[in-house]
Short mmCIF file of C-alpha atoms and ligand atoms in Angstrom, two decimals:
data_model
loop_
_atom_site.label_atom_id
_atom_site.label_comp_id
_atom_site.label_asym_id
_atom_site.label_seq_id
_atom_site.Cartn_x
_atom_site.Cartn_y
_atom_site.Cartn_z
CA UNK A 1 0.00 0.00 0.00
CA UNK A 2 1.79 3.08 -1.04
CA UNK A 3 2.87 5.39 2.09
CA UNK A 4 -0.36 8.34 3.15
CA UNK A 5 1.10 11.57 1.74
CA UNK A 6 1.08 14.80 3.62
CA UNK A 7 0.66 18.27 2.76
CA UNK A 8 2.86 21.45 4.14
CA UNK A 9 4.36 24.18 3.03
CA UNK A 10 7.88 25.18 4.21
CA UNK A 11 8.77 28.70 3.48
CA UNK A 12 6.38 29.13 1.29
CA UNK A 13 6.89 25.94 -0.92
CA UNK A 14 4.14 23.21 -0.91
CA UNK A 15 5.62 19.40 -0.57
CA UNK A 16 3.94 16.29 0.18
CA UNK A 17 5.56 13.48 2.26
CA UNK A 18 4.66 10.23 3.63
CA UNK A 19 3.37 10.79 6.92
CA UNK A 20 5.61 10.59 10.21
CA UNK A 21 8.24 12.44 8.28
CA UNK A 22 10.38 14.66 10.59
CA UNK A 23 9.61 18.50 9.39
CA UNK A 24 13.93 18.49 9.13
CA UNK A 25 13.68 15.98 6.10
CA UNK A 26 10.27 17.46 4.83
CA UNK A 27 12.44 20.73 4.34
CA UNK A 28 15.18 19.21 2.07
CA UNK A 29 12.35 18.13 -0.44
CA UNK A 30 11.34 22.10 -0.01
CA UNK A 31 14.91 23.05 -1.04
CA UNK A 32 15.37 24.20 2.70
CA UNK A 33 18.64 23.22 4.87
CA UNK A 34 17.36 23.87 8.60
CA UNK A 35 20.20 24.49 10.47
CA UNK A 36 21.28 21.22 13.24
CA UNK A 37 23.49 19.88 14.95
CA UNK A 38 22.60 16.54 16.96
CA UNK A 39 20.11 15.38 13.72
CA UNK A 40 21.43 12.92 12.02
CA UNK A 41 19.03 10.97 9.34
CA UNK A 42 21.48 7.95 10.61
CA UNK A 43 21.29 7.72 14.08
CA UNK A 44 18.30 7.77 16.88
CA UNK A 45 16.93 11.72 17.40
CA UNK A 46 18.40 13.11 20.20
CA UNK A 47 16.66 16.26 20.19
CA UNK A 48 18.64 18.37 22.29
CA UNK A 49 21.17 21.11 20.61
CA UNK A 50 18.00 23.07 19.81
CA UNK A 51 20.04 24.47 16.97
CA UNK A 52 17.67 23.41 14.37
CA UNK A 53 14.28 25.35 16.04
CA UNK A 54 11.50 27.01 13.34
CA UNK A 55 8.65 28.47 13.56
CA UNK A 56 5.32 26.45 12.79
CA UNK A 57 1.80 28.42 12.65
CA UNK A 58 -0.66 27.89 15.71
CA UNK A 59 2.23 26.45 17.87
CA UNK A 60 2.56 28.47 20.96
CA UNK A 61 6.49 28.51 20.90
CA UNK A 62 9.36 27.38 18.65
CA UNK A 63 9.71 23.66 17.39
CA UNK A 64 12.50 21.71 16.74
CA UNK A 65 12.44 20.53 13.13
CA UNK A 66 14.03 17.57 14.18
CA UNK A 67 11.84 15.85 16.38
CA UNK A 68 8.04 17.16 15.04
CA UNK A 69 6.53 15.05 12.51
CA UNK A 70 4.78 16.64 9.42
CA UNK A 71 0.60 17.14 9.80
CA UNK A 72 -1.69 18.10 6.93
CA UNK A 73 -1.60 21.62 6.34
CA UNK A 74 1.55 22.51 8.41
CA UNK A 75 2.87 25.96 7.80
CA UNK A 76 6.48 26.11 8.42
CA UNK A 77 8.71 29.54 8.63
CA UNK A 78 12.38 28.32 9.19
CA UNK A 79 13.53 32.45 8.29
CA UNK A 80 11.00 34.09 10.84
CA UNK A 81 12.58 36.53 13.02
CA UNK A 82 11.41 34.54 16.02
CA UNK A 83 13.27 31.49 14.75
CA UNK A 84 16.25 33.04 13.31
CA UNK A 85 17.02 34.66 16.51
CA UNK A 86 16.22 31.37 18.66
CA UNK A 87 18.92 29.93 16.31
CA UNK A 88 20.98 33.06 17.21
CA UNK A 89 20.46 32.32 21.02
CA UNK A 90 21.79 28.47 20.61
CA UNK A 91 24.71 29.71 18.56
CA UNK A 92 25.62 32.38 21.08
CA UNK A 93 25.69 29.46 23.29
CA UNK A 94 27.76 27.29 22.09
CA UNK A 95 30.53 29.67 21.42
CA UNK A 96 30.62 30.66 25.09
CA UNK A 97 33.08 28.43 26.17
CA UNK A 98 34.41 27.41 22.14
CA UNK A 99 38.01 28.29 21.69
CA UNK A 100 39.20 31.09 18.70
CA UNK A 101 40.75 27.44 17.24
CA UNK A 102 39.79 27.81 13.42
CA UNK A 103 43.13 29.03 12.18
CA UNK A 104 44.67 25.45 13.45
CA UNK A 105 41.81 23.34 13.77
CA UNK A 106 41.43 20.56 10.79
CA UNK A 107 37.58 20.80 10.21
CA UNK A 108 37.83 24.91 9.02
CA UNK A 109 36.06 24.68 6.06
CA UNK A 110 34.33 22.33 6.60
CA UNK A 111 32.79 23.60 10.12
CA UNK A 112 29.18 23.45 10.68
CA UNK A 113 29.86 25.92 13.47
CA UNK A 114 31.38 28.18 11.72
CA UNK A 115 29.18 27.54 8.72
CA UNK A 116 25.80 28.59 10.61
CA UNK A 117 27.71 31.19 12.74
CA UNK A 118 28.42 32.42 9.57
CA UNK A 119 25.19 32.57 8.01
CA UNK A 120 23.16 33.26 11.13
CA UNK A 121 25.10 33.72 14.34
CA UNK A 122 25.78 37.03 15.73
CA UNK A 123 28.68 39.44 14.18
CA UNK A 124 30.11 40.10 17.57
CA UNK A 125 30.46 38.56 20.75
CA UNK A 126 28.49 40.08 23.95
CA UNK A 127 30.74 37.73 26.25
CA UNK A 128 33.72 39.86 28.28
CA UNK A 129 37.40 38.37 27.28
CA UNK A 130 37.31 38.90 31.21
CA UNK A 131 36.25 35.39 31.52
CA UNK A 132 38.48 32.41 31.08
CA UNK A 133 36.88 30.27 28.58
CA UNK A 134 36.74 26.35 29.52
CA UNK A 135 40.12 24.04 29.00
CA UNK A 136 40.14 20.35 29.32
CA UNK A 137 43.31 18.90 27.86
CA UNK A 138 42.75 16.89 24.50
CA UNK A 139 42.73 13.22 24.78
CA UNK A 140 43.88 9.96 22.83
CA UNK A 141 40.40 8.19 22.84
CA UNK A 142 41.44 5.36 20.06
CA UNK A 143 44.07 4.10 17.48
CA UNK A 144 42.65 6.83 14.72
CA UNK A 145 40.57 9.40 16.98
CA UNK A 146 41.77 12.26 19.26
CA UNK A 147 38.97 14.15 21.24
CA UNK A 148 39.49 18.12 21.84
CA UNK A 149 37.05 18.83 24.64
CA UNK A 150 37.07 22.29 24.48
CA UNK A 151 35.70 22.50 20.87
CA UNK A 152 32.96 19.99 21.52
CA UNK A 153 29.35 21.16 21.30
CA UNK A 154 27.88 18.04 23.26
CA UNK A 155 25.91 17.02 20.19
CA UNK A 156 26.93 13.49 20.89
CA UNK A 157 26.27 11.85 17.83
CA UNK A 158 29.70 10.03 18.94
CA UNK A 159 27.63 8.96 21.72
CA UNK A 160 24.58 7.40 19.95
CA UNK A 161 27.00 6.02 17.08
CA UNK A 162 29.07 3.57 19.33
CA UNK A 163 25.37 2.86 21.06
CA UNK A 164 23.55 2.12 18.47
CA UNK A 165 25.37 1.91 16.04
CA UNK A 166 28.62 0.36 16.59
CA UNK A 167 26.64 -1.64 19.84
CA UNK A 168 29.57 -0.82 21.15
CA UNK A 169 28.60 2.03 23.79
CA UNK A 170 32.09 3.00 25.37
CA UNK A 171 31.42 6.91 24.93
CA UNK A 172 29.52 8.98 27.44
CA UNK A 173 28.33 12.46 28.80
CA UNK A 174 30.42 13.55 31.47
CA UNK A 175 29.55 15.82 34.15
CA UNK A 176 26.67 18.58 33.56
CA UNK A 177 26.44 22.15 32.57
CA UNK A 178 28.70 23.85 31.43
CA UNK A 179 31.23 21.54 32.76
CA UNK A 180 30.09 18.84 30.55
CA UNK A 181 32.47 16.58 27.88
CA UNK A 182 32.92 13.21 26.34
CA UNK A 183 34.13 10.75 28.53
CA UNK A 184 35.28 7.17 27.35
CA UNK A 185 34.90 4.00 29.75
CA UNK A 186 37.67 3.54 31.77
CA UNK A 187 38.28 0.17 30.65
CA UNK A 188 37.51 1.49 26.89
CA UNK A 189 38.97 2.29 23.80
CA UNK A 190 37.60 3.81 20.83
CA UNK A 191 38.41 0.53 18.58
CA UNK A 192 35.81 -0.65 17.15
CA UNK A 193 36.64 -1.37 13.35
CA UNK A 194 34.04 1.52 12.39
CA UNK A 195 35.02 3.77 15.13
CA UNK A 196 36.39 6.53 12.52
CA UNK A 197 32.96 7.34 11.68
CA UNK A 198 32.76 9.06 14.58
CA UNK A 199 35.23 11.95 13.11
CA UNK A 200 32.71 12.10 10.00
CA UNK A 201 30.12 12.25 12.41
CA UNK A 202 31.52 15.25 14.52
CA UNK A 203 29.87 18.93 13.51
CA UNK A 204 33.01 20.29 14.40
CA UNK A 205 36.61 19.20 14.98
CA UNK A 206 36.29 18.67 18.65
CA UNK A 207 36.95 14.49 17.50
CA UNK A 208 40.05 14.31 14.93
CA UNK A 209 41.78 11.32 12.70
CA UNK A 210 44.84 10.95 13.71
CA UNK A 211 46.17 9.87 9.91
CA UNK A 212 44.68 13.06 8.73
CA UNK A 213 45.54 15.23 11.57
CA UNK A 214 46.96 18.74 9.80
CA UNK A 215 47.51 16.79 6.73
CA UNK A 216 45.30 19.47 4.80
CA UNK A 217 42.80 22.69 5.18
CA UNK A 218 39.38 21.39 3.35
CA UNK A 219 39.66 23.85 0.83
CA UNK A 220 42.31 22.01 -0.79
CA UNK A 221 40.85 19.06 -1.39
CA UNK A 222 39.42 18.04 -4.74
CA UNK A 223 36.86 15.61 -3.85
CA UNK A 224 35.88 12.21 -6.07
CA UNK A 225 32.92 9.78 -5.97
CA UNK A 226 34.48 6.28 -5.67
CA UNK A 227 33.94 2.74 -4.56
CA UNK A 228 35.73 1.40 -1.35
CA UNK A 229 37.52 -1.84 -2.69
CA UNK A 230 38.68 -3.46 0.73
CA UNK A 231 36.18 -5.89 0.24
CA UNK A 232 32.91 -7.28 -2.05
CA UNK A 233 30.69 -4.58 0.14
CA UNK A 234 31.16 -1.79 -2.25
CA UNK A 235 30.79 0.51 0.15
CA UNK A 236 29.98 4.32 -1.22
CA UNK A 237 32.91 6.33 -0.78
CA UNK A 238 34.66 9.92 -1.38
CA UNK A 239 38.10 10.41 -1.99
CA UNK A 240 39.81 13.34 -1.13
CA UNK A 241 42.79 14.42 -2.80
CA UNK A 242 45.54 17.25 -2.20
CA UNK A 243 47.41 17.89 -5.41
CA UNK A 244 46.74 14.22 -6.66
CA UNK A 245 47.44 12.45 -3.67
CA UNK A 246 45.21 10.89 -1.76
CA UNK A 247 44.43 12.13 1.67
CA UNK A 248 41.70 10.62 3.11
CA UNK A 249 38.70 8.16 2.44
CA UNK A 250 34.99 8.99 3.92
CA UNK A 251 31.45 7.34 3.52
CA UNK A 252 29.09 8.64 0.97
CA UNK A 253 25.88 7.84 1.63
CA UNK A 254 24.32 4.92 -0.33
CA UNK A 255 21.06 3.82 1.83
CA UNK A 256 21.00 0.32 0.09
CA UNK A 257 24.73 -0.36 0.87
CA UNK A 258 26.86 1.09 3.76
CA UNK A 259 23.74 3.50 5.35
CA UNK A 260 26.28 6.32 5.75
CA UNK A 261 29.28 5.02 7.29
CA UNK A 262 32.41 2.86 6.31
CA UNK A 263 35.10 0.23 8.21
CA UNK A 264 38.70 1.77 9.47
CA UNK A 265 39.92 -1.05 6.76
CA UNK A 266 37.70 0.86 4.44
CA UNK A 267 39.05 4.12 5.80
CA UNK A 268 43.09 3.41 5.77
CA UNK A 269 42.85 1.15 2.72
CA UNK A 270 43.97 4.09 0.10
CA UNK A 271 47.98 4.35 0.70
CA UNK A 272 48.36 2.09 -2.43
CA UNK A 273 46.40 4.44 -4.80
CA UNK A 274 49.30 7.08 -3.96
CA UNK A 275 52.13 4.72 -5.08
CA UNK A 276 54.53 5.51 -8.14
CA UNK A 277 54.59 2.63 -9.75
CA UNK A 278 50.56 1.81 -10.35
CA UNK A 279 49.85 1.70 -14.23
CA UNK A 280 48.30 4.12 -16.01
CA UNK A 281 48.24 3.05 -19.71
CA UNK A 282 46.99 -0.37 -20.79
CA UNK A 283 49.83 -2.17 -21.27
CA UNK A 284 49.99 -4.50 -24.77
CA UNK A 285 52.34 -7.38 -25.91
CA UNK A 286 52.87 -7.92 -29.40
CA UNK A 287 53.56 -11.57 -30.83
CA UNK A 288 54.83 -14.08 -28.14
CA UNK A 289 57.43 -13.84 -25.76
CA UNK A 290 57.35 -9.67 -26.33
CA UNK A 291 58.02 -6.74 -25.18
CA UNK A 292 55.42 -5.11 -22.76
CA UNK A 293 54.31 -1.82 -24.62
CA UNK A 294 52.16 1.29 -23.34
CA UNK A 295 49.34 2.16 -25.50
CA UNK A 296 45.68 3.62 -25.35
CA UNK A 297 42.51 2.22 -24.76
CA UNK A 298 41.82 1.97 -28.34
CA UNK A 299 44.01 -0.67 -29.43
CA UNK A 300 43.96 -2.09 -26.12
CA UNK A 301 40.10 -2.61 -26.50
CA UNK A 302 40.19 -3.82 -30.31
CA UNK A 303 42.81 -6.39 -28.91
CA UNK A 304 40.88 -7.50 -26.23
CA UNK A 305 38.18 -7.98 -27.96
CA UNK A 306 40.03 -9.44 -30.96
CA UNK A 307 41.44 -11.98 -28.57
CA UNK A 308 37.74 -12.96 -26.91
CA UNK A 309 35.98 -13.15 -30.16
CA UNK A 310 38.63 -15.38 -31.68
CA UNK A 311 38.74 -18.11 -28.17
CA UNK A 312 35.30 -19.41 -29.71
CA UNK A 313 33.01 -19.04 -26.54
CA UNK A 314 35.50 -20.56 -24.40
CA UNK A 315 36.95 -17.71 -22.69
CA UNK A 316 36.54 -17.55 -18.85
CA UNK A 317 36.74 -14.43 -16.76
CA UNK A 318 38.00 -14.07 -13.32
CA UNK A 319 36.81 -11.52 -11.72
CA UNK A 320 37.40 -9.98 -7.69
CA UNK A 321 34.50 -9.50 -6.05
CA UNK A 322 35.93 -6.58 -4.76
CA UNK A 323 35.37 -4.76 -8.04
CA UNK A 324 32.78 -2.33 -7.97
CA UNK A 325 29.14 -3.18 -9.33
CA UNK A 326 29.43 -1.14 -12.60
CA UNK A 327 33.14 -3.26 -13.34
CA UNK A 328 30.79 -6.77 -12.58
CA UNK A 329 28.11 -5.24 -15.13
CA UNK A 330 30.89 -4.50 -17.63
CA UNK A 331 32.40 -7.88 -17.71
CA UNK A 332 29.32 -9.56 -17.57
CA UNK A 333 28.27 -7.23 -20.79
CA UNK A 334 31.68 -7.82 -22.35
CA UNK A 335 31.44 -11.80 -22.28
CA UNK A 336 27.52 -11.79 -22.96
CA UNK A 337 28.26 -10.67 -26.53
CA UNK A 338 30.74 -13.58 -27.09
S1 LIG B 1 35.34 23.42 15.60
FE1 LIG B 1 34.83 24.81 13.91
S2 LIG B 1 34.48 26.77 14.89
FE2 LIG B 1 35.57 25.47 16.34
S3 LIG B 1 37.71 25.86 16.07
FE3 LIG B 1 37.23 24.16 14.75
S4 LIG B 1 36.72 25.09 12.76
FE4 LIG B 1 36.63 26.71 14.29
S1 LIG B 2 32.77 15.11 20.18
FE1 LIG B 2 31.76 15.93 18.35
S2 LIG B 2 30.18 14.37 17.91
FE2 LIG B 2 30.83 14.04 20.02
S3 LIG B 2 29.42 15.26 21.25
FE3 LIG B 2 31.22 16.56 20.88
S4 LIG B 2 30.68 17.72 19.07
FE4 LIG B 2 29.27 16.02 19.15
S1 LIG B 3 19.16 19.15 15.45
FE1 LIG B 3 17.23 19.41 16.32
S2 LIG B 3 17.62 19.65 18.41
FE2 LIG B 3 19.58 19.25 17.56
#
């Protein structure tokens, strides 16, 4: 039975969504990035950096867009001047106690502090540089991941990754207030073989991978659409690169594959794409017992197929199931036609 639709508007455009959509995802269809923090579409609402607040007709106060579900007829403002200055409020804050770090910290750039404190956050602080802001020293939580206390916004989508998530639930909320921070078990370790997701996961650089620690700023990266090939998952991946080299693997989201995470193997499994001696011309060998020669993929196709077309249907392909789906299709296409 197809999913009960319902209508709302959200700034002004109309979209209709299955019902018990979250007024967050209702406003992507509308073309409409609500500001968050703590939402993430892959892990259990939280509800509680209040960063992502709009204003919804006939409710007597502000709504978080994260944790109301879409009714018929919903009107939605997310650029009101009552919510743009709630959002103001949350932003202010959070950057209370946050350190002046940007110039050295690895997620400038790619901030989502700094992004909505850009777009929406106050131009000037109203905080005296009287007070000392809070320091907690930064700690070695795992074999990839550093945590920088003072940076962190107590989102904790670390938190409710290695719950429920990982299953793995060695990451907690320390203390209260303003005095708050991420502690880890004191038998724990951030291990877990998918615990690097927690560095995608972070808003802001309060948790850090050690391999890519100061390794680049973000705008230097050119950025790629790949497949992971550490094993026949095919997990959805992006590849950074600085100047042709790359610098670090993260998940792209594929819902029917890897959700939107990946492995550490996943993660640390690109050193070999940097080496020198990969090969990056089809390589051909004329007559038997030849040379190797570098050619294009002209002749090196017409050769191939040459070759196939002349074993009479008894060629045999073998093929790594670590190649990605479209290289399975391919061969499967190539050998069809035989
Ligand atoms: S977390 Fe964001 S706002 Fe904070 S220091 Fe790092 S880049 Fe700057
Ligand atoms: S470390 Fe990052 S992900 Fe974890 S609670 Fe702090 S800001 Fe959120
Ligand atoms: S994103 Fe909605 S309360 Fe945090």
């Amino acid at each position: 039975m197809a999913d009960e639709l319902v209508n709302l508007t959200i700034d002004g455009v109309a979209v209709s969504v299955p019902k018990g959509t979250l007024v967050i995802e209702a406003a992507k269809q509308a073309g409409v990035l609500v500001p968050h923090y703590c939402y993430h579409p892959g892990l259990p609402v939280a509800g509680l950096c209040r960063m992502c607040l709009v204003d919804i007709e006939k409710a007597p106060k502000l709504q978080i867009a994260c944790a109301t579900q879409v009714a018929e007829g919903m009107v939605v403002r997310t650029q009101s001047p009552q919510a743009k200055s709630g959002r103001m409020g949350v932003l202010e804050l959070l950057l209370i106690n946050h350190p002046l770090d940007c110039p050295i910290c690895d997620q400038a750039g790619e901030c989502e502090l700094q992004d909505f404190t850009f777009q929406e956050g106050r131009p000037a602080t109203r905080y005296s540089p009287d007070y000392a802001k809070r320091f907690n020293p930064v700690e070695d939580f795992g074999p990839d991941v550093l945590y920088v206390p003072n940076r962190c916004i107590l989102c904790t989508r670390c938190v409710r990754f290695m719950e429920d998530v990982a299953k793995e639930p060695v990451l907690n909320v320390s203390e209260r207030g303003d005095r708050a921070y991420i502690g880890i078990h004191s038998e724990g370790r951030l291990d877990h073989p998918w615990a690097g997701n927690v560095v995608d996961l972070c808003p802001v650089g309060s948790l850090l991978s050690k391999d890519f620690l100061h390794k680049a700023r973000a705008w230097e990266l050119d950025k790629a659409a790949s497949i992971c090939t550490g094993c026949s998952q095919g997990c959805n991946v992006t590849l950074d690169t600085r100047e042709n080299v790359v610098v670090r693997v993260r998940p792209r989201s594929n819902l029917e594959v890897n959700r939107y995470f990946i492995c550490d193997h996943g993660r640390m499994n690109y050193r070999w794409m940097n080496r020198g001696d990969r090969i990056e011309a089809p390589l051909v060998r004329r007559g038997r017992g030849g040379e190797l020669h570098a050619t294009d993929w002209d002749e090196a196709f017409d050769l191939v197929t040459s070759r196939l077309r002349g074993a009479g249907g008894k060629a045999v392909a073998l093929v790594s199931p670590k190649a990605s789906t479209e290289a399975l299709y391919f061969v499967r296409e190539l050998f069809r036609g035989l």
